[in-house]
Amino acid sequence: MKAVILVGGQGTRLRPLTLGTPKPMVPLANRPFVSYVLEHLRNHGFTDIVFSMGYLPEGIKSYFGDGSAMGVDLTYVVEDFPLGTAGAVKNVEKHISDGDFLVLNGDILTDLDLTALLAFHKQKKATGTIALTPVEDPTAYGLVSIGADDEVLAFLEKPSWDQISTNLINAGTYVLKREVLDMIPPGVEHSFERGVFPKLVGKGLYGFRSDSYWMDIGTPEKYLQAHYDILEKNVNTSISDCLDRDFVCLENSVDLELGAKLVPPLIIGAGSVIKAGSRVGRMAIIGPGCTVSAGSIVEESIIQEGSVIGENAIVRKSIIARNVQLGKDSLVQGGAIVGEGARIGENNVLANHIRIYPGTQVKDGSIRF
Ligand code: GTP
């Protein structure tokens, strides 16, 4: 059966990480995010996969090629302008054969049981089945209400508390009969959530409830949370194999100097240097080829490939993109994001969700945000 992964969005909420890198290629625990989606599909026997793309497609194509390195068979379709979730699937119609097919949003980390989802869809003889996941704050989402037989009754867009009768949301994973494609106009923007699914209510649309791990990594807060969850093994991924019983994963050739302190859980990428007198963790992901200098602290943070954390610098609850130089005695905290290739001088304070754009040069002592 074909699986279509939607990866055409611009990922605006994750900027500046997505300015030069499409969201599917933004690293999660040192691997492109979408590689987890491919691995999840392969583990459930879905190996025939179409990428529906738009924004910055080249990086994805050149990394994954024909997919053989991941044990899958990949087809790429690039749209000329954003077609929305349903329009983007219509656009790959010629690659979908008769019967059922799977659609996935490409920015969701989950260990949803796809095999059970498919079995449910077949048992119900459904036209479409939407995977549903419970959320704590239902007012922030579009909710899906289902009846006793799991048939979808209604969609409620961001309801107030007095209208709420469910906490289930659309988890961005669907099994659909091919004829659903006939409901989607070609070559124009069209959405499953607003355009297709409301029209399918009462016509064989079912909801598959799941309590599996589920995280949309589309905002910096959730992107950080997905890392914490990987580190704590709250979600099943192959990274769990590297994290040993002590919740430490050291990739190849890590240079851990005597006197460097590691506080699990943590991951340190290949070839990184962790200097004496520094502290990494708890909850730290250091990319490959990074340097964490003496006296510095990295906790609850992500440091991407090739970045250098200067002496006595502190990074907390923040994201440092690739090839950043963080000057000594600087402090980065409170959800800050430092974009790729930025040079942050000594003695700066970056906090309060500040976003530093790629390539920015910040002089010594010039920001105390
Ligand atoms: P934001 O700009 O931060 O909202 O992110 P986004 O552009 O990724 O949008 P959103 O999170 O709503 O998208 C959910 C999923 O659908 C993501 O995997 C997107 O890549 C994908 N997607 C959204 N719109 C399109 C589209 O027009 N075409 C294609 N091919 N995929 C899309």
Tab-separated table of C-alpha atoms and ligand atoms in Angstrom:
chain	number	residue	atom	x	y	z
A	1	MET	CA	0.000	0.000	0.000
A	2	LYS	CA	1.204	3.511	-0.832
A	3	ALA	CA	1.965	6.045	1.883
A	4	VAL	CA	2.023	9.759	1.050
A	5	ILE	CA	4.014	12.048	3.359
A	6	LEU	CA	3.163	15.749	3.236
A	7	VAL	CA	6.355	17.757	3.486
A	8	GLY	CA	5.549	20.866	1.452
A	9	GLY	CA	4.930	23.374	4.252
A	10	GLN	CA	7.217	26.319	4.983
A	11	GLY	CA	7.438	25.591	8.705
A	12	THR	CA	7.116	29.275	9.580
A	13	ARG	CA	6.627	28.643	13.291
A	14	LEU	CA	9.983	26.907	13.494
A	15	ARG	CA	11.943	29.768	11.956
A	16	PRO	CA	14.838	30.503	11.864
A	17	LEU	CA	15.604	26.744	11.884
A	18	THR	CA	13.507	26.320	8.725
A	19	LEU	CA	14.836	29.299	6.747
A	20	GLY	CA	17.498	27.322	4.924
A	21	THR	CA	16.420	23.808	5.925
A	22	PRO	CA	12.970	22.343	5.249
A	23	LYS	CA	11.208	21.153	8.413
A	24	PRO	CA	11.579	17.445	7.491
A	25	MET	CA	15.376	17.889	7.417
A	26	VAL	CA	15.645	19.772	10.699
A	27	PRO	CA	17.564	17.355	12.926
A	28	LEU	CA	15.881	15.472	15.723
A	29	ALA	CA	18.456	13.854	17.983
A	30	ASN	CA	21.078	14.319	15.256
A	31	ARG	CA	19.082	12.800	12.376
A	32	PRO	CA	16.765	14.486	9.857
A	33	PHE	CA	13.331	14.553	11.422
A	34	VAL	CA	11.582	12.777	8.569
A	35	SER	CA	13.917	9.776	8.849
A	36	TYR	CA	11.898	8.813	11.950
A	37	VAL	CA	8.711	8.942	9.889
A	38	LEU	CA	10.292	6.692	7.239
A	39	GLU	CA	11.546	4.271	9.877
A	40	HIS	CA	8.098	4.141	11.491
A	41	LEU	CA	6.448	3.420	8.132
A	42	ARG	CA	8.983	0.730	7.261
A	43	ASN	CA	8.493	-0.942	10.653
A	44	HIS	CA	4.799	-1.344	9.796
A	45	GLY	CA	5.491	-2.658	6.314
A	46	PHE	CA	4.865	0.545	4.347
A	47	THR	CA	7.835	0.735	2.031
A	48	ASP	CA	6.290	2.367	-1.035
A	49	ILE	CA	6.356	6.054	-0.135
A	50	VAL	CA	5.619	9.298	-1.996
A	51	PHE	CA	6.951	12.618	-0.724
A	52	SER	CA	4.554	15.442	-1.585
A	53	MET	CA	6.853	18.449	-1.572
A	54	GLY	CA	6.944	22.181	-2.157
A	55	TYR	CA	9.304	24.240	0.003
A	56	LEU	CA	13.058	23.519	-0.402
A	57	PRO	CA	12.669	20.011	-1.867
A	58	GLU	CA	16.287	19.535	-2.995
A	59	GLY	CA	17.767	18.885	0.468
A	60	ILE	CA	15.305	16.050	1.088
A	61	LYS	CA	15.880	14.447	-2.326
A	62	SER	CA	19.635	14.572	-2.163
A	63	TYR	CA	19.744	13.112	1.346
A	64	PHE	CA	17.338	10.199	0.880
A	65	GLY	CA	17.742	9.484	-2.855
A	66	ASP	CA	15.773	6.400	-3.873
A	67	GLY	CA	15.311	5.459	-0.199
A	68	SER	CA	17.239	2.187	-0.414
A	69	ALA	CA	19.570	3.150	2.446
A	70	MET	CA	16.496	3.240	4.678
A	71	GLY	CA	14.902	0.145	3.191
A	72	VAL	CA	12.098	2.046	1.446
A	73	ASP	CA	11.218	2.997	-2.117
A	74	LEU	CA	10.785	6.767	-2.492
A	75	THR	CA	9.029	8.851	-5.144
A	76	TYR	CA	9.216	12.653	-5.104
A	77	VAL	CA	6.549	15.018	-6.426
A	78	VAL	CA	7.120	18.774	-6.206
A	79	GLU	CA	4.197	21.197	-6.498
A	80	ASP	CA	4.536	24.599	-8.188
A	81	PHE	CA	2.715	26.439	-5.405
A	82	PRO	CA	1.307	25.328	-2.027
A	83	LEU	CA	-1.746	23.141	-2.659
A	84	GLY	CA	-2.770	22.575	0.963
A	85	THR	CA	-2.978	19.153	2.569
A	86	ALA	CA	-5.644	17.646	0.261
A	87	GLY	CA	-4.514	19.462	-2.907
A	88	ALA	CA	-1.011	18.102	-2.297
A	89	VAL	CA	-2.318	14.534	-2.190
A	90	LYS	CA	-4.452	15.090	-5.300
A	91	ASN	CA	-1.245	16.234	-6.974
A	92	VAL	CA	0.350	12.788	-6.474
A	93	GLU	CA	-2.795	10.937	-7.636
A	94	LYS	CA	-1.099	9.156	-10.526
A	95	HIS	CA	1.182	7.373	-8.069
A	96	ILE	CA	-1.733	5.973	-6.044
A	97	SER	CA	-3.229	2.698	-7.189
A	98	ASP	CA	-6.731	1.386	-6.464
A	99	GLY	CA	-7.756	0.510	-2.957
A	100	ASP	CA	-6.625	2.234	0.210
A	101	PHE	CA	-3.659	4.486	0.848
A	102	LEU	CA	-2.086	6.174	3.839
A	103	VAL	CA	-1.477	9.921	4.280
A	104	LEU	CA	0.782	11.389	6.961
A	105	ASN	CA	1.708	14.916	7.946
A	106	GLY	CA	5.491	14.991	7.770
A	107	ASP	CA	6.054	16.834	11.034
A	108	ILE	CA	4.704	14.366	13.564
A	109	LEU	CA	6.736	12.162	15.865
A	110	THR	CA	4.623	9.203	16.884
A	111	ASP	CA	4.724	5.506	17.511
A	112	LEU	CA	1.079	5.127	16.522
A	113	ASP	CA	0.247	1.516	15.641
A	114	LEU	CA	-0.204	1.888	11.879
A	115	THR	CA	-0.902	-1.834	11.517
A	116	ALA	CA	-3.843	-1.574	13.930
A	117	LEU	CA	-5.050	1.617	12.189
A	118	LEU	CA	-5.188	-0.210	8.879
A	119	ALA	CA	-6.909	-3.267	10.367
A	120	PHE	CA	-9.527	-0.958	11.960
A	121	HIS	CA	-10.132	0.795	8.629
A	122	LYS	CA	-10.670	-2.523	6.858
A	123	GLN	CA	-12.878	-3.967	9.592
A	124	LYS	CA	-15.133	-0.875	9.464
A	125	LYS	CA	-15.093	-0.932	5.642
A	126	ALA	CA	-14.462	2.776	6.015
A	127	THR	CA	-14.202	5.355	3.242
A	128	GLY	CA	-11.724	7.178	5.427
A	129	THR	CA	-10.201	6.682	8.865
A	130	ILE	CA	-8.591	9.508	10.821
A	131	ALA	CA	-6.188	8.654	13.635
A	132	LEU	CA	-7.212	10.601	16.742
A	133	THR	CA	-5.108	11.545	19.717
A	134	PRO	CA	-6.189	13.061	23.051
A	135	VAL	CA	-4.906	16.517	24.100
A	136	GLU	CA	-4.840	18.297	27.445
A	137	ASP	CA	-6.112	21.668	26.238
A	138	PRO	CA	-8.856	20.983	23.679
A	139	THR	CA	-9.606	24.709	23.186
A	140	ALA	CA	-6.414	25.153	21.152
A	141	TYR	CA	-7.307	22.601	18.474
A	142	GLY	CA	-9.902	21.410	16.020
A	143	LEU	CA	-11.677	18.548	17.798
A	144	VAL	CA	-13.247	15.436	16.340
A	145	SER	CA	-16.330	13.982	17.964
A	146	ILE	CA	-17.086	10.300	17.379
A	147	GLY	CA	-20.069	8.084	18.231
A	148	ALA	CA	-20.233	4.760	20.076
A	149	ASP	CA	-19.291	2.889	16.880
A	150	ASP	CA	-16.358	5.286	16.252
A	151	GLU	CA	-18.022	6.924	13.267
A	152	VAL	CA	-17.125	10.633	13.040
A	153	LEU	CA	-20.088	12.803	14.073
A	154	ALA	CA	-18.690	16.316	13.796
A	155	PHE	CA	-15.647	18.585	13.634
A	156	LEU	CA	-15.416	21.427	16.138
A	157	GLU	CA	-12.912	24.213	15.371
A	158	LYS	CA	-11.244	25.608	18.517
A	159	PRO	CA	-14.383	25.417	20.693
A	160	SER	CA	-14.885	27.236	24.009
A	161	TRP	CA	-14.872	25.121	27.198
A	162	ASP	CA	-18.709	24.954	27.380
A	163	GLN	CA	-18.889	23.464	23.855
A	164	ILE	CA	-16.376	20.717	24.576
A	165	SER	CA	-17.533	17.117	24.606
A	166	THR	CA	-14.301	15.453	23.464
A	167	ASN	CA	-10.550	15.899	23.789
A	168	LEU	CA	-9.676	14.039	20.601
A	169	ILE	CA	-7.869	15.799	17.779
A	170	ASN	CA	-6.935	14.832	14.268
A	171	ALA	CA	-3.482	13.252	14.557
A	172	GLY	CA	-2.520	13.999	10.942
A	173	THR	CA	-2.536	10.353	9.822
A	174	TYR	CA	-5.289	8.964	7.588
A	175	VAL	CA	-6.217	5.848	5.662
A	176	LEU	CA	-8.363	6.744	2.654
A	177	LYS	CA	-10.078	4.929	-0.176
A	178	ARG	CA	-8.787	6.061	-3.527
A	179	GLU	CA	-12.195	7.451	-4.513
A	180	VAL	CA	-11.779	10.184	-1.884
A	181	LEU	CA	-9.395	11.762	-4.391
A	182	ASP	CA	-12.400	12.381	-6.671
A	183	MET	CA	-13.691	14.895	-4.102
A	184	ILE	CA	-10.568	17.051	-4.404
A	185	PRO	CA	-10.369	19.648	-7.183
A	186	PRO	CA	-7.063	19.421	-9.107
A	187	GLY	CA	-4.468	22.181	-9.213
A	188	VAL	CA	-5.971	24.372	-6.487
A	189	GLU	CA	-5.390	24.799	-2.787
A	190	HIS	CA	-7.615	22.418	-0.822
A	191	SER	CA	-7.540	21.106	2.737
A	192	PHE	CA	-8.535	17.752	4.215
A	193	GLU	CA	-9.411	19.321	7.525
A	194	ARG	CA	-11.731	22.040	6.202
A	195	GLY	CA	-12.656	20.840	2.702
A	196	VAL	CA	-12.767	17.043	2.528
A	197	PHE	CA	-13.465	15.549	5.954
A	198	PRO	CA	-16.541	17.658	6.843
A	199	LYS	CA	-18.128	16.439	3.573
A	200	LEU	CA	-17.367	12.805	4.461
A	201	VAL	CA	-19.248	12.910	7.782
A	202	GLY	CA	-22.017	10.276	7.613
A	203	LYS	CA	-20.421	8.660	4.559
A	204	GLY	CA	-18.134	6.107	6.157
A	205	LEU	CA	-15.671	8.393	7.981
A	206	TYR	CA	-14.291	6.808	11.164
A	207	GLY	CA	-11.981	7.872	13.969
A	208	PHE	CA	-9.292	5.559	15.309
A	209	ARG	CA	-8.503	6.476	18.907
A	210	SER	CA	-4.926	6.011	20.019
A	211	ASP	CA	-3.027	6.766	23.207
A	212	SER	CA	0.344	6.287	21.522
A	213	TYR	CA	3.014	8.935	21.850
A	214	TRP	CA	2.188	11.857	19.550
A	215	MET	CA	3.980	15.169	19.070
A	216	ASP	CA	3.696	17.725	16.299
A	217	ILE	CA	7.215	19.197	16.207
A	218	GLY	CA	6.084	22.397	14.465
A	219	THR	CA	6.926	24.910	17.226
A	220	PRO	CA	10.215	25.425	19.102
A	221	GLU	CA	8.619	24.342	22.393
A	222	LYS	CA	7.314	21.092	20.935
A	223	TYR	CA	10.530	20.510	19.013
A	224	LEU	CA	12.451	20.729	22.301
A	225	GLN	CA	9.858	18.536	24.022
A	226	ALA	CA	10.228	15.863	21.310
A	227	HIS	CA	13.954	15.738	22.134
A	228	TYR	CA	13.279	15.409	25.848
A	229	ASP	CA	10.833	12.593	25.102
A	230	ILE	CA	13.359	10.764	22.944
A	231	LEU	CA	15.942	11.116	25.718
A	232	GLU	CA	13.510	9.731	28.284
A	233	LYS	CA	12.421	6.947	25.897
A	234	ASN	CA	8.805	8.122	26.062
A	235	VAL	CA	8.588	7.347	22.350
A	236	ASN	CA	9.909	4.250	20.608
A	237	THR	CA	12.613	5.201	18.132
A	238	SER	CA	15.840	3.514	17.114
A	239	ILE	CA	17.722	6.112	19.205
A	240	SER	CA	16.533	4.130	22.239
A	241	ASP	CA	19.038	1.431	21.185
A	242	CYS	CA	21.934	3.878	21.514
A	243	LEU	CA	20.775	5.307	24.837
A	244	ASP	CA	22.177	2.752	27.247
A	245	ARG	CA	20.739	1.797	30.595
A	246	ASP	CA	22.163	5.010	32.007
A	247	PHE	CA	20.391	7.049	29.300
A	248	VAL	CA	23.649	8.171	27.726
A	249	CYS	CA	24.301	7.879	23.991
A	250	LEU	CA	27.824	8.704	22.855
A	251	GLU	CA	28.231	8.408	19.095
A	252	ASN	CA	31.578	7.514	17.468
A	253	SER	CA	34.839	9.186	18.446
A	254	VAL	CA	33.512	11.533	21.111
A	255	ASP	CA	36.434	13.182	22.898
A	256	LEU	CA	35.319	13.300	26.503
A	257	GLU	CA	38.062	14.976	28.516
A	258	LEU	CA	38.752	13.871	32.032
A	259	GLY	CA	36.814	16.180	34.341
A	260	ALA	CA	33.950	16.821	31.922
A	261	LYS	CA	30.682	16.148	33.711
A	262	LEU	CA	27.827	14.288	32.020
A	263	VAL	CA	24.364	14.410	33.580
A	264	PRO	CA	21.959	11.977	31.834
A	265	PRO	CA	19.898	11.741	29.814
A	266	LEU	CA	21.968	13.013	26.920
A	267	ILE	CA	23.240	12.345	23.422
A	268	ILE	CA	26.612	13.477	22.123
A	269	GLY	CA	27.218	13.360	18.380
A	270	ALA	CA	30.174	11.842	16.563
A	271	GLY	CA	33.508	13.599	16.839
A	272	SER	CA	32.407	16.174	19.427
A	273	VAL	CA	34.820	17.430	22.050
A	274	ILE	CA	33.593	17.903	25.601
A	275	LYS	CA	36.290	19.787	27.504
A	276	ALA	CA	37.346	19.299	31.107
A	277	GLY	CA	35.319	21.407	33.507
A	278	SER	CA	32.222	21.613	31.309
A	279	ARG	CA	28.839	20.105	32.151
A	280	VAL	CA	26.520	18.524	29.595
A	281	GLY	CA	22.967	17.554	30.653
A	282	ARG	CA	20.568	16.822	31.998
A	283	MET	CA	18.543	16.729	28.766
A	284	ALA	CA	21.171	17.770	26.253
A	285	ILE	CA	21.626	16.827	22.640
A	286	ILE	CA	24.990	17.764	21.194
A	287	GLY	CA	25.325	17.361	17.434
A	288	PRO	CA	28.335	15.909	15.606
A	289	GLY	CA	31.559	17.893	15.477
A	290	CYS	CA	30.698	20.314	18.295
A	291	THR	CA	32.950	21.712	21.006
A	292	VAL	CA	31.737	22.374	24.528
A	293	SER	CA	34.478	24.426	26.205
A	294	ALA	CA	35.781	24.469	29.747
A	295	GLY	CA	33.449	25.891	32.355
A	296	SER	CA	30.413	25.894	30.089
A	297	ILE	CA	27.029	24.298	30.811
A	298	VAL	CA	24.515	22.862	28.318
A	299	GLU	CA	21.215	21.643	29.742
A	300	GLU	CA	17.701	21.017	28.373
A	301	SER	CA	19.073	22.251	25.057
A	302	ILE	CA	19.968	21.262	21.530
A	303	ILE	CA	23.334	22.139	20.015
A	304	GLN	CA	23.423	21.276	16.332
A	305	GLU	CA	26.324	20.058	14.208
A	306	GLY	CA	29.616	21.952	14.207
A	307	SER	CA	28.774	24.549	16.864
A	308	VAL	CA	31.224	25.801	19.458
A	309	ILE	CA	30.150	26.745	22.966
A	310	GLY	CA	32.763	29.121	24.376
A	311	GLU	CA	34.342	29.001	27.820
A	312	ASN	CA	32.003	29.591	30.754
A	313	ALA	CA	29.027	30.029	28.429
A	314	ILE	CA	25.655	28.672	29.547
A	315	VAL	CA	22.885	27.287	27.324
A	316	ARG	CA	19.576	26.385	28.965
A	317	LYS	CA	16.205	25.419	27.408
A	318	SER	CA	17.393	26.768	24.059
A	319	ILE	CA	18.346	25.743	20.540
A	320	ILE	CA	21.679	26.488	18.876
A	321	ALA	CA	21.589	25.692	15.151
A	322	ARG	CA	24.496	24.453	13.026
A	323	ASN	CA	27.931	26.051	12.930
A	324	VAL	CA	27.233	28.686	15.558
A	325	GLN	CA	30.055	30.231	17.576
A	326	LEU	CA	28.894	31.205	21.038
A	327	GLY	CA	31.369	33.532	22.743
A	328	LYS	CA	32.701	32.947	26.222
A	329	ASP	CA	30.691	34.058	29.250
A	330	SER	CA	27.527	34.356	27.155
A	331	LEU	CA	24.175	33.111	28.417
A	332	VAL	CA	21.478	31.657	26.150
A	333	GLN	CA	18.273	30.658	27.892
A	334	GLY	CA	14.493	30.794	28.002
A	335	GLY	CA	13.598	29.328	24.622
A	336	ALA	CA	16.143	31.312	22.594
A	337	ILE	CA	17.017	30.085	19.094
A	338	VAL	CA	20.352	30.978	17.504
A	339	GLY	CA	20.227	30.482	13.723
A	340	GLU	CA	22.765	28.678	11.582
A	341	GLY	CA	26.223	30.194	11.299
A	342	ALA	CA	25.573	33.038	13.756
A	343	ARG	CA	28.566	34.454	15.631
A	344	ILE	CA	27.667	35.534	19.138
A	345	GLY	CA	30.418	37.515	20.836
A	346	GLU	CA	31.439	37.322	24.480
A	347	ASN	CA	29.231	38.371	27.373
A	348	ASN	CA	25.854	38.463	25.647
A	349	VAL	CA	22.556	37.411	27.184
A	350	LEU	CA	19.966	35.900	24.826
A	351	ALA	CA	16.675	34.918	26.443
A	352	ASN	CA	12.882	35.329	26.283
A	353	HIS	CA	12.429	33.290	23.099
A	354	ILE	CA	14.712	35.622	21.123
A	355	ARG	CA	15.365	34.346	17.582
A	356	ILE	CA	18.731	35.204	16.069
A	357	TYR	CA	18.691	34.883	12.286
A	358	PRO	CA	21.220	32.770	10.369
A	359	GLY	CA	24.598	34.384	9.843
A	360	THR	CA	23.993	37.218	12.331
A	361	GLN	CA	27.113	38.666	13.983
A	362	VAL	CA	26.558	39.885	17.529
A	363	LYS	CA	29.377	41.966	19.037
A	364	ASP	CA	30.768	41.390	22.517
A	365	GLY	CA	28.407	42.503	25.283
A	366	SER	CA	25.838	44.018	22.935
A	367	ILE	CA	22.662	42.069	23.761
A	368	ARG	CA	21.210	41.672	27.242
A	369	PHE	CA	17.720	40.554	26.262
B	1	GTP	P1	3.774	26.361	9.751
B	1	GTP	O1	4.105	27.328	8.639
B	1	GTP	O2	4.658	26.575	10.935
B	1	GTP	O3	2.313	26.306	10.088
B	1	GTP	O4	4.174	24.880	9.271
B	1	GTP	P2	3.744	24.060	7.956
B	1	GTP	O5	3.950	24.920	6.765
B	1	GTP	O6	4.485	22.774	7.972
B	1	GTP	O7	2.186	23.825	8.118
B	1	GTP	P3	1.447	22.713	8.961
B	1	GTP	O8	2.208	22.433	10.213
B	1	GTP	O9	0.042	23.105	9.112
B	1	GTP	O10	1.507	21.475	7.976
B	1	GTP	C1	1.247	20.151	8.378
B	1	GTP	C2	1.947	19.210	7.427
B	1	GTP	O11	1.410	19.353	6.114
B	1	GTP	C3	3.425	19.474	7.314
B	1	GTP	O12	4.084	18.221	7.229
B	1	GTP	C4	3.563	20.283	6.048
B	1	GTP	O13	4.810	20.069	5.407
B	1	GTP	C5	2.425	19.742	5.201
B	1	GTP	N1	1.846	20.754	4.323
B	1	GTP	C6	1.157	21.868	4.704
B	1	GTP	N2	0.757	22.560	3.639
B	1	GTP	C7	1.202	21.899	2.545
B	1	GTP	C8	1.099	22.122	1.142
B	1	GTP	O14	0.544	23.122	0.659
B	1	GTP	N3	1.687	21.205	0.325
B	1	GTP	C9	2.329	20.105	0.790
B	1	GTP	N4	2.871	19.256	-0.076
B	1	GTP	N5	2.442	19.844	2.112
B	1	GTP	C10	1.878	20.739	2.984
